[in-house]
mmCIF file of C-alpha atoms in Angstrom:
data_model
loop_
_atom_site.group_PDB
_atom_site.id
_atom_site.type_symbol
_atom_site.label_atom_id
_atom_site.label_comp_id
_atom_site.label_asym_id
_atom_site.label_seq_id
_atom_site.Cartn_x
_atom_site.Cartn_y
_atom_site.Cartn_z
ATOM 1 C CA UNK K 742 89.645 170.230 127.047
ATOM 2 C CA UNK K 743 88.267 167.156 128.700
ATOM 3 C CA UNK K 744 88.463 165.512 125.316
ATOM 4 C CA UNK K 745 92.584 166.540 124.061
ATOM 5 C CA UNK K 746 93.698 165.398 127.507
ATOM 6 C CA UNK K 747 92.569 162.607 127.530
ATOM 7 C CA UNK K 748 93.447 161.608 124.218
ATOM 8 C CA UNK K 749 96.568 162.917 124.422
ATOM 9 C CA UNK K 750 97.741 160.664 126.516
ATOM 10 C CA UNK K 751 97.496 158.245 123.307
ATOM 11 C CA UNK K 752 100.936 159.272 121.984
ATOM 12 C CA UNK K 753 102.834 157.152 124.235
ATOM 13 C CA UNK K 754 101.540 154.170 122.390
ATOM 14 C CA UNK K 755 101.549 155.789 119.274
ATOM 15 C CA UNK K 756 104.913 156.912 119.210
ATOM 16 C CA UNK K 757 106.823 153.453 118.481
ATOM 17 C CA UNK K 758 104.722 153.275 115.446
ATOM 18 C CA UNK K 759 105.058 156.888 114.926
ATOM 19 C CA UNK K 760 106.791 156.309 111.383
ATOM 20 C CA UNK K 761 103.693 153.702 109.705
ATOM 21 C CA UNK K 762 101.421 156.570 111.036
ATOM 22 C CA UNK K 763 102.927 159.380 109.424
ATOM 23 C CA UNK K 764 103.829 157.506 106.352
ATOM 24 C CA UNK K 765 100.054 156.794 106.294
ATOM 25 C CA UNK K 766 99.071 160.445 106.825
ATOM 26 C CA UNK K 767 101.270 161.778 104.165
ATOM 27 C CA UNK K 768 100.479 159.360 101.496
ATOM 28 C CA UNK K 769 96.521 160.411 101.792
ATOM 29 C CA UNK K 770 97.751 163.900 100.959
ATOM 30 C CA UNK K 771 99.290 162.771 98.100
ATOM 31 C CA UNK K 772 95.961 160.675 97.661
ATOM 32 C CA UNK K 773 94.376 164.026 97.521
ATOM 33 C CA UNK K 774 96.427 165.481 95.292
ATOM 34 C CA UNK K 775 95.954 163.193 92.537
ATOM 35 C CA UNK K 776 92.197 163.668 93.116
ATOM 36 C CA UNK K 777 92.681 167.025 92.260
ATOM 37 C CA UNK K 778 94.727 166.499 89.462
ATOM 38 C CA UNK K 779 91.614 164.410 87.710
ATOM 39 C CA UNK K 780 89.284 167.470 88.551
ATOM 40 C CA UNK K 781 92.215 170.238 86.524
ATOM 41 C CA UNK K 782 92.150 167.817 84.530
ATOM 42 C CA UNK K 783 88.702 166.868 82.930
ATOM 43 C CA UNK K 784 88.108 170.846 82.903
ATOM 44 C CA UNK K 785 91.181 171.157 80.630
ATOM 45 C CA UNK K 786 89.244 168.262 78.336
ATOM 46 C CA UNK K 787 85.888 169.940 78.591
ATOM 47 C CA UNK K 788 87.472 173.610 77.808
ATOM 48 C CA UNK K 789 89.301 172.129 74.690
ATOM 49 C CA UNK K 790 86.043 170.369 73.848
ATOM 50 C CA UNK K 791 84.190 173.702 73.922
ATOM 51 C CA UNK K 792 86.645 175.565 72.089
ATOM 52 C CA UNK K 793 87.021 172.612 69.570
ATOM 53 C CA UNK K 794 89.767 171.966 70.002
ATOM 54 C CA UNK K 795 89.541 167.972 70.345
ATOM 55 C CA UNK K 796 93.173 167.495 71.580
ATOM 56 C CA UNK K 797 92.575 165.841 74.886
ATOM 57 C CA UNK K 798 94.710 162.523 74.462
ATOM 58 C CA UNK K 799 96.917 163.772 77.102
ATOM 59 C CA UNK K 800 94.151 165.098 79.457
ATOM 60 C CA UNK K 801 92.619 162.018 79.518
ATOM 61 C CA UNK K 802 95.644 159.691 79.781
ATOM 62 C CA UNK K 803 96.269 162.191 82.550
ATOM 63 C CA UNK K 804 92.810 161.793 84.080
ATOM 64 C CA UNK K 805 93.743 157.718 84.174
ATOM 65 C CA UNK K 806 97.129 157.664 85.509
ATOM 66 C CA UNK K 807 96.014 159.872 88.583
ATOM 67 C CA UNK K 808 93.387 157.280 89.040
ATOM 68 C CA UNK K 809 95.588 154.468 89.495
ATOM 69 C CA UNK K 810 97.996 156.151 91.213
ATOM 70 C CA UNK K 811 95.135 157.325 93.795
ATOM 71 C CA UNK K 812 94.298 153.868 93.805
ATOM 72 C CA UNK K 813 97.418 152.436 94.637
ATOM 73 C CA UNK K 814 98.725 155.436 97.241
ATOM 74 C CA UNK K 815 94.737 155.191 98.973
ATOM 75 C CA UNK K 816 95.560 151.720 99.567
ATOM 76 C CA UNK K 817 98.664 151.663 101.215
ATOM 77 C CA UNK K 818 97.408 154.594 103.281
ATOM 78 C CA UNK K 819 94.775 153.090 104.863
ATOM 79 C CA UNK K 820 96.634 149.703 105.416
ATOM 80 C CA UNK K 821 99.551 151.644 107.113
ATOM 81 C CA UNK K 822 97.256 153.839 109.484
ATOM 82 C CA UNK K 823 94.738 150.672 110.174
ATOM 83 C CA UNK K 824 98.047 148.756 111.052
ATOM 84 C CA UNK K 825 98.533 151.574 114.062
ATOM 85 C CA UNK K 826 95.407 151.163 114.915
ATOM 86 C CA UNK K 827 95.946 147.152 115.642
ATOM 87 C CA UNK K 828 98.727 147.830 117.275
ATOM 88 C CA UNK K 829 97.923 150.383 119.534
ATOM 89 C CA UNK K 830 94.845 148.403 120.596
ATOM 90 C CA UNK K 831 97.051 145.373 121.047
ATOM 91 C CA UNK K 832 99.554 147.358 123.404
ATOM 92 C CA UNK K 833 96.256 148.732 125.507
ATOM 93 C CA UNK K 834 95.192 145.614 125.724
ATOM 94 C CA UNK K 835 98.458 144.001 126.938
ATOM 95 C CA UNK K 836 98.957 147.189 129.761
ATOM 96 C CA UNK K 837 95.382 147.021 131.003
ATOM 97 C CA UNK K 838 95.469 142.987 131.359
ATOM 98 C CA UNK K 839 99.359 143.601 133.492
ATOM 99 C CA UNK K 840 97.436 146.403 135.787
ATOM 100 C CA UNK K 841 94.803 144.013 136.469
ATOM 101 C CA UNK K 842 96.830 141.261 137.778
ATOM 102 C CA UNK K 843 98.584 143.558 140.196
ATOM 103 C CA UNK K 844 95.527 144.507 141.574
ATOM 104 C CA UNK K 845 94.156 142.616 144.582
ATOM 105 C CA UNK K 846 91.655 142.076 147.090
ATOM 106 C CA UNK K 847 90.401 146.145 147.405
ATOM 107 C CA UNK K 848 90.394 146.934 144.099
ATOM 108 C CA UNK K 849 87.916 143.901 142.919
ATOM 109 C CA UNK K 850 86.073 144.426 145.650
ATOM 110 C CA UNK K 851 85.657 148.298 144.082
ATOM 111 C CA UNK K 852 85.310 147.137 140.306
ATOM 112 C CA UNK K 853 82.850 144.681 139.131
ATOM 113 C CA UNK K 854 84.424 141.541 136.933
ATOM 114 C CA UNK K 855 81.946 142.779 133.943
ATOM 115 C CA UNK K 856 82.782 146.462 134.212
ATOM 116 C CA UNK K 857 86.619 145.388 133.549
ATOM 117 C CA UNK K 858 85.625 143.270 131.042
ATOM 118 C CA UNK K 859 83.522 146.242 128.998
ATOM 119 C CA UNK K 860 87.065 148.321 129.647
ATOM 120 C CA UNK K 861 89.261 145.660 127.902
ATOM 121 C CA UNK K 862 87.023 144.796 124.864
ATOM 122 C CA UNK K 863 84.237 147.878 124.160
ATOM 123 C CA UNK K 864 86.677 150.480 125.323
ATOM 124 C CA UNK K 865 89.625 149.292 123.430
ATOM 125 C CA UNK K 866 88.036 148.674 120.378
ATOM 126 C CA UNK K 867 86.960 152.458 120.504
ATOM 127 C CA UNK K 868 90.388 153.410 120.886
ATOM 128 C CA UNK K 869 90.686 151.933 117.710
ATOM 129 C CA UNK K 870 88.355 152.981 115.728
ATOM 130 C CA UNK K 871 89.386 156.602 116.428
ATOM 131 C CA UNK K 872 92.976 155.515 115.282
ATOM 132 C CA UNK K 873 91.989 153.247 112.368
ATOM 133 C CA UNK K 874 88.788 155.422 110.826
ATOM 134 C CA UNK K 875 89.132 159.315 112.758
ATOM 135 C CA UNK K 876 92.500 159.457 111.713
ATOM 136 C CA UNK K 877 91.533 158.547 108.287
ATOM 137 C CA UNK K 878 88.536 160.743 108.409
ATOM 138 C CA UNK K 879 90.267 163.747 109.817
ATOM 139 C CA UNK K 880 92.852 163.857 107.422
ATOM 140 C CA UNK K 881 91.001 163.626 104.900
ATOM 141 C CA UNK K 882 88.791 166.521 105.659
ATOM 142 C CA UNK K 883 92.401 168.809 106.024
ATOM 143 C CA UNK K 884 93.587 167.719 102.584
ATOM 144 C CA UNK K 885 90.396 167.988 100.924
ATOM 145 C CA UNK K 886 89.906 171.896 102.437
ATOM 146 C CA UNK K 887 93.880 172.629 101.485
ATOM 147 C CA UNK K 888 93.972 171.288 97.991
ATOM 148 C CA UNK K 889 90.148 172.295 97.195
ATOM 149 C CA UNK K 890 90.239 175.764 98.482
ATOM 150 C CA UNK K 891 93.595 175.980 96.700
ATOM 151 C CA UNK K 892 92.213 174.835 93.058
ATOM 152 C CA UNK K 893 89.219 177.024 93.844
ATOM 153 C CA UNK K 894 91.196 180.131 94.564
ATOM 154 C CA UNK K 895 92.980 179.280 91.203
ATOM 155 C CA UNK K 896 89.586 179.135 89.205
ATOM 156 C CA UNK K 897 87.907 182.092 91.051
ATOM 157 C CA UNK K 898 88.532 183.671 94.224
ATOM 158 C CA UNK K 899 85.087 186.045 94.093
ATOM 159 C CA UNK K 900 83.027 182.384 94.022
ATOM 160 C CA UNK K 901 85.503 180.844 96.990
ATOM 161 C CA UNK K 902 84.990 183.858 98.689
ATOM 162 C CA UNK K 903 81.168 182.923 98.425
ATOM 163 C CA UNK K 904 81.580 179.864 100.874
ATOM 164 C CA UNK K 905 83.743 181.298 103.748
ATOM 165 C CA UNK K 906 80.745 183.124 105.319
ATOM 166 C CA UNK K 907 79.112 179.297 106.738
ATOM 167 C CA UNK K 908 82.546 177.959 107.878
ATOM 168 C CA UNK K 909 82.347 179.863 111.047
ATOM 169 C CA UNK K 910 78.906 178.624 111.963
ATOM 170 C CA UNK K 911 80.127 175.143 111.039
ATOM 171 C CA UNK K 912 82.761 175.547 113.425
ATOM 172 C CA UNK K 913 80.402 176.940 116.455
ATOM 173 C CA UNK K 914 78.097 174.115 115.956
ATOM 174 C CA UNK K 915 81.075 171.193 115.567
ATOM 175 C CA UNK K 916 82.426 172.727 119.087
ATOM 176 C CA UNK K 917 78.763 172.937 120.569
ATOM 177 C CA UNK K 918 77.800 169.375 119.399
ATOM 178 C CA UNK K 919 81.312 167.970 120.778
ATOM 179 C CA UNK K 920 80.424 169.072 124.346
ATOM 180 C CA UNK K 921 76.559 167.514 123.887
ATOM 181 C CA UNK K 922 78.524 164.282 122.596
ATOM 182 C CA UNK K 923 80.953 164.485 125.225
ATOM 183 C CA UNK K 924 78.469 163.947 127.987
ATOM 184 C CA UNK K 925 76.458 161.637 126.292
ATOM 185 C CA UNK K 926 78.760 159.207 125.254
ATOM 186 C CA UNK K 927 80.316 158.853 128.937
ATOM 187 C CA UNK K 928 76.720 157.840 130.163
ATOM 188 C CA UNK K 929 76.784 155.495 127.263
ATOM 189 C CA UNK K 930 79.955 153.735 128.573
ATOM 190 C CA UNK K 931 78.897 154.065 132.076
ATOM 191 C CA UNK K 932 75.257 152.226 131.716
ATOM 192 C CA UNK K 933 77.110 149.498 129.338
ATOM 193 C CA UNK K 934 79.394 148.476 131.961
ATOM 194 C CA UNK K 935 76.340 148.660 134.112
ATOM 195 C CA UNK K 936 75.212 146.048 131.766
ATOM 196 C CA UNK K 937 77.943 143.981 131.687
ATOM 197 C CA UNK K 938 78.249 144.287 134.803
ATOM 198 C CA UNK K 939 74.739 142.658 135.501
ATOM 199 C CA UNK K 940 74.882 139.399 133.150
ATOM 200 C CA UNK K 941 78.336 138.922 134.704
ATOM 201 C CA UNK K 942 76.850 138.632 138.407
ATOM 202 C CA UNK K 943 73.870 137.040 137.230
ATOM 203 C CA UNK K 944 75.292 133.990 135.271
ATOM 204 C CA UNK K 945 77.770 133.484 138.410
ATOM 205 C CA UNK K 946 75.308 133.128 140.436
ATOM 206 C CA UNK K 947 72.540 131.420 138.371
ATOM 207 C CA UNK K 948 72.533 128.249 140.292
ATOM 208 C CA UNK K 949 71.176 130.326 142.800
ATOM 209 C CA UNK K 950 68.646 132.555 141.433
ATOM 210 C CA UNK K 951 66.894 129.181 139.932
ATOM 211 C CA UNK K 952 67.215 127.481 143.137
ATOM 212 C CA UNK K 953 65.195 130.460 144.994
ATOM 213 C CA UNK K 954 63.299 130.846 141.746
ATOM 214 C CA UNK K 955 64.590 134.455 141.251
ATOM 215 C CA UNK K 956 64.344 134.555 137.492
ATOM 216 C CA UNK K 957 61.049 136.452 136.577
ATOM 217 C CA UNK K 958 62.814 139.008 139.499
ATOM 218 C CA UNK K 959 65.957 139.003 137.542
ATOM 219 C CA UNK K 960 64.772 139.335 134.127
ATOM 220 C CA UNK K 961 62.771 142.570 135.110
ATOM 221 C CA UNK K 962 65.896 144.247 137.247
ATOM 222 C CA UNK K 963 68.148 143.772 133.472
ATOM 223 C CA UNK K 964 65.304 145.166 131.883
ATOM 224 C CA UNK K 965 65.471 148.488 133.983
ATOM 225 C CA UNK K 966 69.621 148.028 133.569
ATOM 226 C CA UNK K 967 68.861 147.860 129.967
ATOM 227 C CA UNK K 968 66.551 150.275 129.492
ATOM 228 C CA UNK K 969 69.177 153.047 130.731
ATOM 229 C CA UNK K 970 71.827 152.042 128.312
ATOM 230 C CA UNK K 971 69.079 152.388 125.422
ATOM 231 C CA UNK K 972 68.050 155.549 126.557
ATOM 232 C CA UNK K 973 71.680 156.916 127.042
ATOM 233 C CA UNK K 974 72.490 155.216 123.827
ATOM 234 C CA UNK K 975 69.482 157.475 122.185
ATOM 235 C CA UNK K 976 70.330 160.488 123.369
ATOM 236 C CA UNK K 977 73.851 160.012 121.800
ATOM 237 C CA UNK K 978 72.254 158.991 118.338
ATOM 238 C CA UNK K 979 69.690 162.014 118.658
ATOM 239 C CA UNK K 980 73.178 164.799 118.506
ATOM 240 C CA UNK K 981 74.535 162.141 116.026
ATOM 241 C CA UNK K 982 71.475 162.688 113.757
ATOM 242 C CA UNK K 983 71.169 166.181 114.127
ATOM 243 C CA UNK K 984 74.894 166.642 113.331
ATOM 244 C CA UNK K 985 74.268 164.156 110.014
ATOM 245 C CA UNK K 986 71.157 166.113 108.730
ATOM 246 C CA UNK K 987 72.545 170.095 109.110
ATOM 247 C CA UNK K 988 75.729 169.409 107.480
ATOM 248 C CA UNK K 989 74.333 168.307 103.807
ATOM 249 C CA UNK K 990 71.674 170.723 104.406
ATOM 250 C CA UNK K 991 74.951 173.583 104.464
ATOM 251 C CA UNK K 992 76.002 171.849 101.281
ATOM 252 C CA UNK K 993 72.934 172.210 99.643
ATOM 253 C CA UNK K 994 73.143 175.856 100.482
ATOM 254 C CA UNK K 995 76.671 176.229 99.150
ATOM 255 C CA UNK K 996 76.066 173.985 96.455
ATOM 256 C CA UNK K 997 73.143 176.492 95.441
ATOM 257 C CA UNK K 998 74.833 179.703 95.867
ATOM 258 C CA UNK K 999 77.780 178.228 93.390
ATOM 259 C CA UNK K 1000 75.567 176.823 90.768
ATOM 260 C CA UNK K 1001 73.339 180.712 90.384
ATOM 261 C CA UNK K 1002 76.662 182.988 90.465
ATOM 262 C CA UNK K 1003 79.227 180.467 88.500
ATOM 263 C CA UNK K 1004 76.177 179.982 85.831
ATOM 264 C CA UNK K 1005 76.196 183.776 85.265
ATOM 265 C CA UNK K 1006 79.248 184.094 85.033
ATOM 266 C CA UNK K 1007 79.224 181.361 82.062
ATOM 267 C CA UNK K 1008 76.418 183.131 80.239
ATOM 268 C CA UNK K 1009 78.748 186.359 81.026
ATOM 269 C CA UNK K 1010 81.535 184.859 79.424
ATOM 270 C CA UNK K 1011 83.477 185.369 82.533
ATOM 271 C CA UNK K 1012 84.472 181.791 83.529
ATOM 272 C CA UNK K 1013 85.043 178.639 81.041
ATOM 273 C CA UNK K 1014 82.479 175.583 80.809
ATOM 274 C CA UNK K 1015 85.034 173.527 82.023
ATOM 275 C CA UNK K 1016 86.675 175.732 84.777
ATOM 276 C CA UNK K 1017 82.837 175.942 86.533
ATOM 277 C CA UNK K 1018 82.469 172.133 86.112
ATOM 278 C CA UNK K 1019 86.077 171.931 87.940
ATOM 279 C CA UNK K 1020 84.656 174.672 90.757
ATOM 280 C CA UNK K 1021 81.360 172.392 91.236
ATOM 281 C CA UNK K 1022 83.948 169.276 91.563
ATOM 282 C CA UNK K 1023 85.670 171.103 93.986
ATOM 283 C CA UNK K 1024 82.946 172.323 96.125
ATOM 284 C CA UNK K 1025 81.687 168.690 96.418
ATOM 285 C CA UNK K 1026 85.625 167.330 97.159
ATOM 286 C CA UNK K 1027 85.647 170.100 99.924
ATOM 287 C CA UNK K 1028 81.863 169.688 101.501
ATOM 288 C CA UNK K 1029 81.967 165.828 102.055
ATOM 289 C CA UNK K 1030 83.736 165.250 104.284
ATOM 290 C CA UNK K 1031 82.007 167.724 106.933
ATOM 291 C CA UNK K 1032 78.727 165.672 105.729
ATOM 292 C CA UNK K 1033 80.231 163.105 108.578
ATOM 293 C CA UNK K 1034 81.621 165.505 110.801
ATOM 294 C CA UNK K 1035 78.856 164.337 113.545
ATOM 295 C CA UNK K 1036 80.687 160.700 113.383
ATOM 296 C CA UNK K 1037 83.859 162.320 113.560
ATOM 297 C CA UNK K 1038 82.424 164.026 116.156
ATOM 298 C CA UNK K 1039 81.086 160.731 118.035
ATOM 299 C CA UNK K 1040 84.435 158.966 117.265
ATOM 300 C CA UNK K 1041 86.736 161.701 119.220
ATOM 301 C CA UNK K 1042 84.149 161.828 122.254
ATOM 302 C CA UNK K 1043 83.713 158.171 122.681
ATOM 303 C CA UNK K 1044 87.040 157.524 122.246
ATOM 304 C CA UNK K 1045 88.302 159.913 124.505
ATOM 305 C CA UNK K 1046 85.601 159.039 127.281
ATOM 306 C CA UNK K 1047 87.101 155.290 126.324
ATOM 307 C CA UNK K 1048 90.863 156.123 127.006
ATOM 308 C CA UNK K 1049 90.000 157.978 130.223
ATOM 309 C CA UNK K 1050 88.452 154.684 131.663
ATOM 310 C CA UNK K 1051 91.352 152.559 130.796
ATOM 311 C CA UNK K 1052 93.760 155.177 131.699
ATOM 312 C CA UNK K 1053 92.170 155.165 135.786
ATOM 313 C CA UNK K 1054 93.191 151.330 135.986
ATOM 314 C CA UNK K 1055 96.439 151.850 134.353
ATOM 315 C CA UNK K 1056 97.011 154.852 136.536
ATOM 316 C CA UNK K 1057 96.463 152.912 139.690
ATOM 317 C CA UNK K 1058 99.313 151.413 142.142
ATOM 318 C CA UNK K 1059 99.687 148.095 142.564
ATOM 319 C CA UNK K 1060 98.138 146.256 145.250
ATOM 320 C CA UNK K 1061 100.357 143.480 144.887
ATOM 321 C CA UNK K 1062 104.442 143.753 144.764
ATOM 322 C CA UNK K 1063 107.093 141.216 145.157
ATOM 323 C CA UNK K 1064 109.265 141.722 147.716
ATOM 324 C CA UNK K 1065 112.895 143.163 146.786
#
């Protein structure tokens, strides 16, 4: 919950680009679809081929007109949603820099010059990443499960059936790892303001610290500063890793399930060559992209923890007002 309310406070800047993004979204379904169209494809070449029948001009000038046109749709797509992206973060970036010069006295007495400065570079730029590359990664993943499961269905429902059984536990563990990630990636944010918070007071005052001969002092007070932001930065690549290594392990599993019941029913004559080569394509079109759902995962959390610390400076009344 933490995670969509915060985040959903993004459509505001979203919305005057709301057509680019859409645009962007729509042409990676399309992207998709041509993807499957090479898979139906290549098993109408290789079912011809086993039948010999050696027709298969027009599968395979099929096969490379999808290509290109993938090509050429992929390409706009991700140029259209990474154009949001820039200028979402370039609107954040405009907002938080107007809050901050309405703010006075209190309030920078309350904030540290280094924490606002991790807030208007690291924060932003996680905004965009989630705009530029979750997006991207997100949609894919919904195409890929539409149009695959779709073919799939087509070829053999009993051997689809076969993989709905895991997508439950997928889901369990994607929802249990978000909430690890959740926590983890605020302490990350919190201990690297920390740190830029401490090189930004330190280099002020540096004329200082070598005139009392502080340095060997100061050196070993970052060093504890630093050693929290590695160790919260650990702990969020520990749920990171553990995400990355069970998901292909659940596509091996699938992977092996498909490969003993579609190969029997080849040898059983109950499924073409060429269809269970198009199934296998399928399977790996459809498993991908959860073999990144842990830095999908990382992406939504840190970005969300990201748009809730901009959000409490933009949220915050002005110190300083004109008079009417």
């Amino acid at each position: 919950l933490f995670m969509f309310a915060s985040l959903w406070r993004l459509r505001v800047f979203i919305k005057p680009y709301r057509v680019g993004w859409f645009a962007g979204i729509v042409a990676f379904g399309i992207a998709r679809f041509f993807e499957t169209a090479v898979i139906v494809l290549t098993a109408i070449a290789i079912n011809r081929i086993t039948e010999e029948n050696y027709d298969v001009l027009m599968p395979v000038l099929g096969i490379f007109g999808a290509v290109v046109a993938r090509y050429i749709v992929v390409t706009y797509a991700r140029y259209a949603v990474r154009k949001v992206g820039l200028n979402v973060a370039f609107d954040l970036r405009q907002q938080l820099y107007s809050s901050l010069q309405d703010q006075g006295a209190k309030f920078y007495a309350d904030h540290s010059i280094g924490d606002m400065m991790t807030r208007a570079v690291a924060d932003i730029s996680l905004v965009y990443r989630l705009i530029a590359m979750g997006t991207i990664l997100v949609v894919i993943l919904v195409y890929a499960t539409l149009f695959g499961y779709g073919a799939m269905l087509y070829y053999s429902p009993m051997l689809t059936l076969l993989l709905l059984p895991p997508m439950p536990v997928v889901f369990w563990y994607a929802q249990r790892s978000s909430m690890q990630m959740g926590i983890a990636s605020q302490q990350v944010q919190e201990r690297l303001s920390d740190l830029g918070t401490h090189v930004q007071e330190n280099l002020s005052g540096i004329r200082t610290i070598q005139a009392m001969v502080q340095e060997e002092n100061e050196i070993n007070r970052f060093a504890q500063t630093n050693q929290k932001y590695a160790e919260a930065f650990y702990e969020q690549g520990r749920i990171t890793s553990a995400m990355a290594a069970w998901m292909p392990t659940l596509a091996a599993v699938c992977s092996l399930t498909i490969l003993s019941f579609g190969g029997y029913l080849v040898l059983e004559g109950k499924m073409l060559v060429g269809d269970f080569v198009a199934f296998i394509s399928l399977v790996a079109m459809v498993v991908q992209p959860f073999r990144v759902a842990g830095f999908i995962v990382n992406l939504f959390q840190r970005a969300a923890v990201a748009s809730d610390r901009l959000f409490e400076v933009m949220d915050l009344a002005p110190e300083i007002t004109n008079a009417p």
